[in-house]
Structure formats: C-alpha cells, structure tokens
PDB file of C-alpha atoms in Angstrom:
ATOM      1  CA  UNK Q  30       0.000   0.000   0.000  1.00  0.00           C
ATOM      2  CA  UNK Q  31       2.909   2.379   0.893  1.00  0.00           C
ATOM      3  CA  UNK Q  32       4.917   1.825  -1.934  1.00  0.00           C
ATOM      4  CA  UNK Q  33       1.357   2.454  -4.460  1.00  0.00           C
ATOM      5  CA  UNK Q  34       1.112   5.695  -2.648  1.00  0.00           C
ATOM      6  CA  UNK Q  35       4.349   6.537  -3.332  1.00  0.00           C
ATOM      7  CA  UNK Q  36       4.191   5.419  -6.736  1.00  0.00           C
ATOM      8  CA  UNK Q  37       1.187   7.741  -6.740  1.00  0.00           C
ATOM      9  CA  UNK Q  38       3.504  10.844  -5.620  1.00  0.00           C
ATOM     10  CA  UNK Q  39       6.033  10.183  -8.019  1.00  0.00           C
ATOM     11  CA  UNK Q  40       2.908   9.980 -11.207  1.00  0.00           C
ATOM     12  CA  UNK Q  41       1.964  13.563  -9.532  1.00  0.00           C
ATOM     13  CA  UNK Q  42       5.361  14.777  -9.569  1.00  0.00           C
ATOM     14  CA  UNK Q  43       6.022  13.931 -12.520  1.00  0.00           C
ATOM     15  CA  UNK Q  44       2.694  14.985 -14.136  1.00  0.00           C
ATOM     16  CA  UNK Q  45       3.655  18.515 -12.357  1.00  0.00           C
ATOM     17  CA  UNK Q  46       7.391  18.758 -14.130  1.00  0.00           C
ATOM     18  CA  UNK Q  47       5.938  18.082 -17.586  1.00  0.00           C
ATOM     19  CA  UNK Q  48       3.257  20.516 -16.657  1.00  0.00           C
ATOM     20  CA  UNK Q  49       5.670  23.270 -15.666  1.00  0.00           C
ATOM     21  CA  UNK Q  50       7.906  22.261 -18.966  1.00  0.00           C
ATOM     22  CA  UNK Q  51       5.267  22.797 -20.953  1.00  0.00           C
ATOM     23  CA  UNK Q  52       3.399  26.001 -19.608  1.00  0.00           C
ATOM     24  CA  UNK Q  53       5.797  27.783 -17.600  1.00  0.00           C
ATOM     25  CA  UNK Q  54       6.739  30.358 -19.593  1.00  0.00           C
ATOM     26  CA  UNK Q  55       2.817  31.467 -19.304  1.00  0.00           C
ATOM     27  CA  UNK Q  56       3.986  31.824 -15.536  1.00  0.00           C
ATOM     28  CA  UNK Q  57       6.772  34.007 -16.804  1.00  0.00           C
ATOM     29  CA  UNK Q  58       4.557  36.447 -18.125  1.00  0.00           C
ATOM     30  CA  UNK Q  59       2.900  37.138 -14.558  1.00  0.00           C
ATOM     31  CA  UNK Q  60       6.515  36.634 -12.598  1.00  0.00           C
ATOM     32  CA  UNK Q  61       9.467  37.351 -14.170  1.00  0.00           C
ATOM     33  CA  UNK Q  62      11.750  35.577 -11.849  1.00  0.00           C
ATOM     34  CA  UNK Q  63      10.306  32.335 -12.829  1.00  0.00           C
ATOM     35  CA  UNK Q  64      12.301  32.299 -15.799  1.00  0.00           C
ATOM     36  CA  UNK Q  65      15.196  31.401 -13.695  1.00  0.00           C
ATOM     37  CA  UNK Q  66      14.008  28.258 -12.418  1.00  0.00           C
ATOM     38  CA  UNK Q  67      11.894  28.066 -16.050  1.00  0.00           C
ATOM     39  CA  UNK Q  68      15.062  27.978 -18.803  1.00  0.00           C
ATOM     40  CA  UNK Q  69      16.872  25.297 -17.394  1.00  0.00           C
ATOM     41  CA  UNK Q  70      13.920  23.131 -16.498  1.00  0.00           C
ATOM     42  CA  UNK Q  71      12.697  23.680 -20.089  1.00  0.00           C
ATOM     43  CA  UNK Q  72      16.312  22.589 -21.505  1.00  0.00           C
ATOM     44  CA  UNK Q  73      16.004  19.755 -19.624  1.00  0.00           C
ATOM     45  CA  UNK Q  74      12.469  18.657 -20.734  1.00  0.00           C
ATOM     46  CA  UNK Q  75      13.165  19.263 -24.276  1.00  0.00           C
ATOM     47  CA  UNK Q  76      16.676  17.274 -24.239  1.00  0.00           C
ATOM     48  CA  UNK Q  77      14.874  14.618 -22.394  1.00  0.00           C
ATOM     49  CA  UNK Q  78      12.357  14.142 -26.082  1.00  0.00           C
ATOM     50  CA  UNK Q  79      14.936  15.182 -28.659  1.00  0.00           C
ATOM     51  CA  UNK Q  80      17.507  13.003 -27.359  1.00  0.00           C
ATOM     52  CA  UNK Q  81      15.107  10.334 -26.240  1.00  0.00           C
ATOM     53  CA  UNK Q  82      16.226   9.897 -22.420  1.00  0.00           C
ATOM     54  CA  UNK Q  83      14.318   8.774 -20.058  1.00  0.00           C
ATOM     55  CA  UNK Q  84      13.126  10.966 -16.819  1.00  0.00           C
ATOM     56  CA  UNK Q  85      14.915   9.553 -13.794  1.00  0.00           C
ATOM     57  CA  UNK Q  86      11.052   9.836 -12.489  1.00  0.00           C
ATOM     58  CA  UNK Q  87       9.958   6.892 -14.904  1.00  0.00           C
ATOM     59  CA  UNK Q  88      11.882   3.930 -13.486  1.00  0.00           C
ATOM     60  CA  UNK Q  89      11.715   5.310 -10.127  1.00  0.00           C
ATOM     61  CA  UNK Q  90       7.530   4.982 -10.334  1.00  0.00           C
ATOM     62  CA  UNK Q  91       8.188   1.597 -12.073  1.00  0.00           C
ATOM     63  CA  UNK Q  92      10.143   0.049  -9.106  1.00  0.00           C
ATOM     64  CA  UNK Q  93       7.598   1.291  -7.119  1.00  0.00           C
ATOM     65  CA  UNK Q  94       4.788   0.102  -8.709  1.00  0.00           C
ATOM     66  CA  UNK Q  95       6.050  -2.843  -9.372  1.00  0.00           C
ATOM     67  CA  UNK Q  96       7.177  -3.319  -5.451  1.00  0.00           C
ATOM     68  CA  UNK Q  97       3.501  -2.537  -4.464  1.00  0.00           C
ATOM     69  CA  UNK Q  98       2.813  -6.042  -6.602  1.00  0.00           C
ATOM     70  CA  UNK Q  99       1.645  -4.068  -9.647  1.00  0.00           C
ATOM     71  CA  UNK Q 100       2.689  -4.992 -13.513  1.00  0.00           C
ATOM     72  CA  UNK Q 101       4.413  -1.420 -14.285  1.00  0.00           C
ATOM     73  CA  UNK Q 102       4.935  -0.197 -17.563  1.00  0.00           C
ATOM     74  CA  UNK Q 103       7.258  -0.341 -20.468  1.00  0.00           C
ATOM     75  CA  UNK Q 104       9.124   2.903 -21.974  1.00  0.00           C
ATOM     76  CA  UNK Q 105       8.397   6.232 -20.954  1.00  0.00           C
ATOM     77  CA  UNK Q 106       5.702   8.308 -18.699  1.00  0.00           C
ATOM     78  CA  UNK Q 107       4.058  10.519 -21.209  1.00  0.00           C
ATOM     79  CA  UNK Q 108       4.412   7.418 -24.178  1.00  0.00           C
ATOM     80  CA  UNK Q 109       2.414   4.654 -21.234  1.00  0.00           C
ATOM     81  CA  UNK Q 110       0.009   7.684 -19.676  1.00  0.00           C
ATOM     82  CA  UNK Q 111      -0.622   9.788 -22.704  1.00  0.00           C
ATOM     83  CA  UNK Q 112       1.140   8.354 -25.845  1.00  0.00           C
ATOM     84  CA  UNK Q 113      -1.821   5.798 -26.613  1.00  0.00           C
ATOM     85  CA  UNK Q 114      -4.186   7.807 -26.225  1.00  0.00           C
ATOM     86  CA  UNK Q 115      -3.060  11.211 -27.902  1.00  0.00           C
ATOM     87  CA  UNK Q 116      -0.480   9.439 -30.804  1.00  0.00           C
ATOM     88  CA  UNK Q 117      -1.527   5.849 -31.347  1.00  0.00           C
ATOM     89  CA  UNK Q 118       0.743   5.628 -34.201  1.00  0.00           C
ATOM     90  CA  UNK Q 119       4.415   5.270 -33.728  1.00  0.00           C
ATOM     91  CA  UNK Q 120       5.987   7.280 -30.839  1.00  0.00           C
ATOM     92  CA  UNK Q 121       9.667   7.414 -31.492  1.00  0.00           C
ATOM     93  CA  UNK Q 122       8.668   9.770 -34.409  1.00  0.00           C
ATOM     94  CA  UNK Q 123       5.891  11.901 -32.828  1.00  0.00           C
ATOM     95  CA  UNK Q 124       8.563  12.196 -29.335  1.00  0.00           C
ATOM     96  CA  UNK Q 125      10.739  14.754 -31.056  1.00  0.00           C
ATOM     97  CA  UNK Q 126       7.788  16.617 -32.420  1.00  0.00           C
ATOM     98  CA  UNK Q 127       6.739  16.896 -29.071  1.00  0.00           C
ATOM     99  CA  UNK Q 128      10.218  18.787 -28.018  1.00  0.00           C
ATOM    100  CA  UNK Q 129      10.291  21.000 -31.239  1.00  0.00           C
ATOM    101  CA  UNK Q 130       6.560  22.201 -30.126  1.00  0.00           C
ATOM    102  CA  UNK Q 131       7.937  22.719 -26.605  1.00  0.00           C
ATOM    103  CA  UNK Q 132      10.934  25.002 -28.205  1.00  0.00           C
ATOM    104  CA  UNK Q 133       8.630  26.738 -30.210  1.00  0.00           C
ATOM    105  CA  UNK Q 134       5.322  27.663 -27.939  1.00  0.00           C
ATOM    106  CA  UNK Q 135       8.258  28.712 -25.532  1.00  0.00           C
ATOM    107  CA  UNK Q 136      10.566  30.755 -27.932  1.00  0.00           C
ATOM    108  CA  UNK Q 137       6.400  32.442 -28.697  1.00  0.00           C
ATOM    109  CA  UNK Q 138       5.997  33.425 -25.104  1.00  0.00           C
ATOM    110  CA  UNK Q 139      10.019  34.375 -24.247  1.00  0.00           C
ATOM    111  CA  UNK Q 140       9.281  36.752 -27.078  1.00  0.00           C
ATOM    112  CA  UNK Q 141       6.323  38.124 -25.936  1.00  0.00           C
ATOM    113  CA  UNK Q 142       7.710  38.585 -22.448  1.00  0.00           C
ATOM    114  CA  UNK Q 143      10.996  40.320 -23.587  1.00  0.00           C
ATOM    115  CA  UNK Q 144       8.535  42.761 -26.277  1.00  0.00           C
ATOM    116  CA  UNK Q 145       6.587  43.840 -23.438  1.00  0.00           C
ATOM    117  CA  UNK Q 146       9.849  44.273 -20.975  1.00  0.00           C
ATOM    118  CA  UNK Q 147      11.151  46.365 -23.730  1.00  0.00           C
ATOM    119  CA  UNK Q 148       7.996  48.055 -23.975  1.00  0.00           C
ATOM    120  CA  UNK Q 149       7.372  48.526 -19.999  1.00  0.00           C
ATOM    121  CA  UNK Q 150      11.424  50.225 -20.080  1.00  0.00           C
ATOM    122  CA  UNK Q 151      10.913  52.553 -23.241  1.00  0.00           C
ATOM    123  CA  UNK Q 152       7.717  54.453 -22.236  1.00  0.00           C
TER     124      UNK Q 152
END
C-alpha cells in the first residue's frame, strides 16, 4: 500500500514537471523571476524528447509500482500515460515533435515577455 502511494507521488510529480515544462513560460509572463528556475527546467524537458532519455522519475515509479505487486509499464511516462491515447501511431517519431513544439510555444511566449519588458522600459 505504501509503496502504491508513493508510486502515486512520483505519477503527480512527474505529471507537475511536464506541466511546468510545458506552460511555464505562461507563468513568466505574470513573474518574471520564474524564468530562472523556467530555462533550465525547459532545456532539460526538451533534451529529455529530442535526445530520447528517459526521466529519472519513470523507473523510479516503475520500481515502485512494481514493489507494491503491480505490472508497471514499459518505456516512458508521457508514451504509457498519454502516448496511446493522444499518438496511437508510432511514438519514437511523434517524441521529437513533441520537443520541437515545446521550443517553439516557448521561444512564442520568451518573445512576448521580452517585447513587453522592452515596452514597460521605453515608455
């Protein structure tokens, strides 16, 4: 039961990283500062798809999933959680897709932050 639970915390945990990979540039836009913690959390996340590592998270939830008598999973968190659903075709294509769209929706809002910075110090 413990080790479920804690498989549990390390599914949230995980779900929040991609989360904050993903969108936290948007958080940028209200606080600034974030950015610092942002960038190299986002470098991370996108070397993690276009080099195709694995998140130390992923076999850490599979051990303990698989301690707590469970079957675990095969390959990565968002290809067993999300990958079948979203992309049933084949995932080692649609994986570096994924980290080009993180690079780019990022690179959108990064803009859009430093335009209105620039904007905010000229007038």
């Amino acid at each position: 039961m413990v080790y479920g639970r804690l498989a549990d915390l390390v599914l949230l945990t995980h779900l929040a990283f991609i989360v904050f990979v993903a969108l936290g540039g948007l958080a940028v836009l209200r606080w600034p500062r974030v950015a610092w913690i942002h960038l190299p959390v986002l470098a991370y996340g996108v070397a993690i798809e276009l080099v195709g590592w694995v998140c130390p998270l992923t076999p850490i939830e599979q051990e303990l999933r698989r301690t707590a008598g469970g079957a675990g999973y095969e390959g990565g968190f968002i290809e067993h959680y999300v990958g079948g659903v979203v992309y049933p075709t084949d995932w080692s294509r649609i994986h570096v897709w994924l980290g080009v769209a993180l690079i780019a929706f990022n690179v959108a809002v990064y803009c859009w932050v430093l335009w209105r910075r620039r904007r905010q110090t000229a007038g």
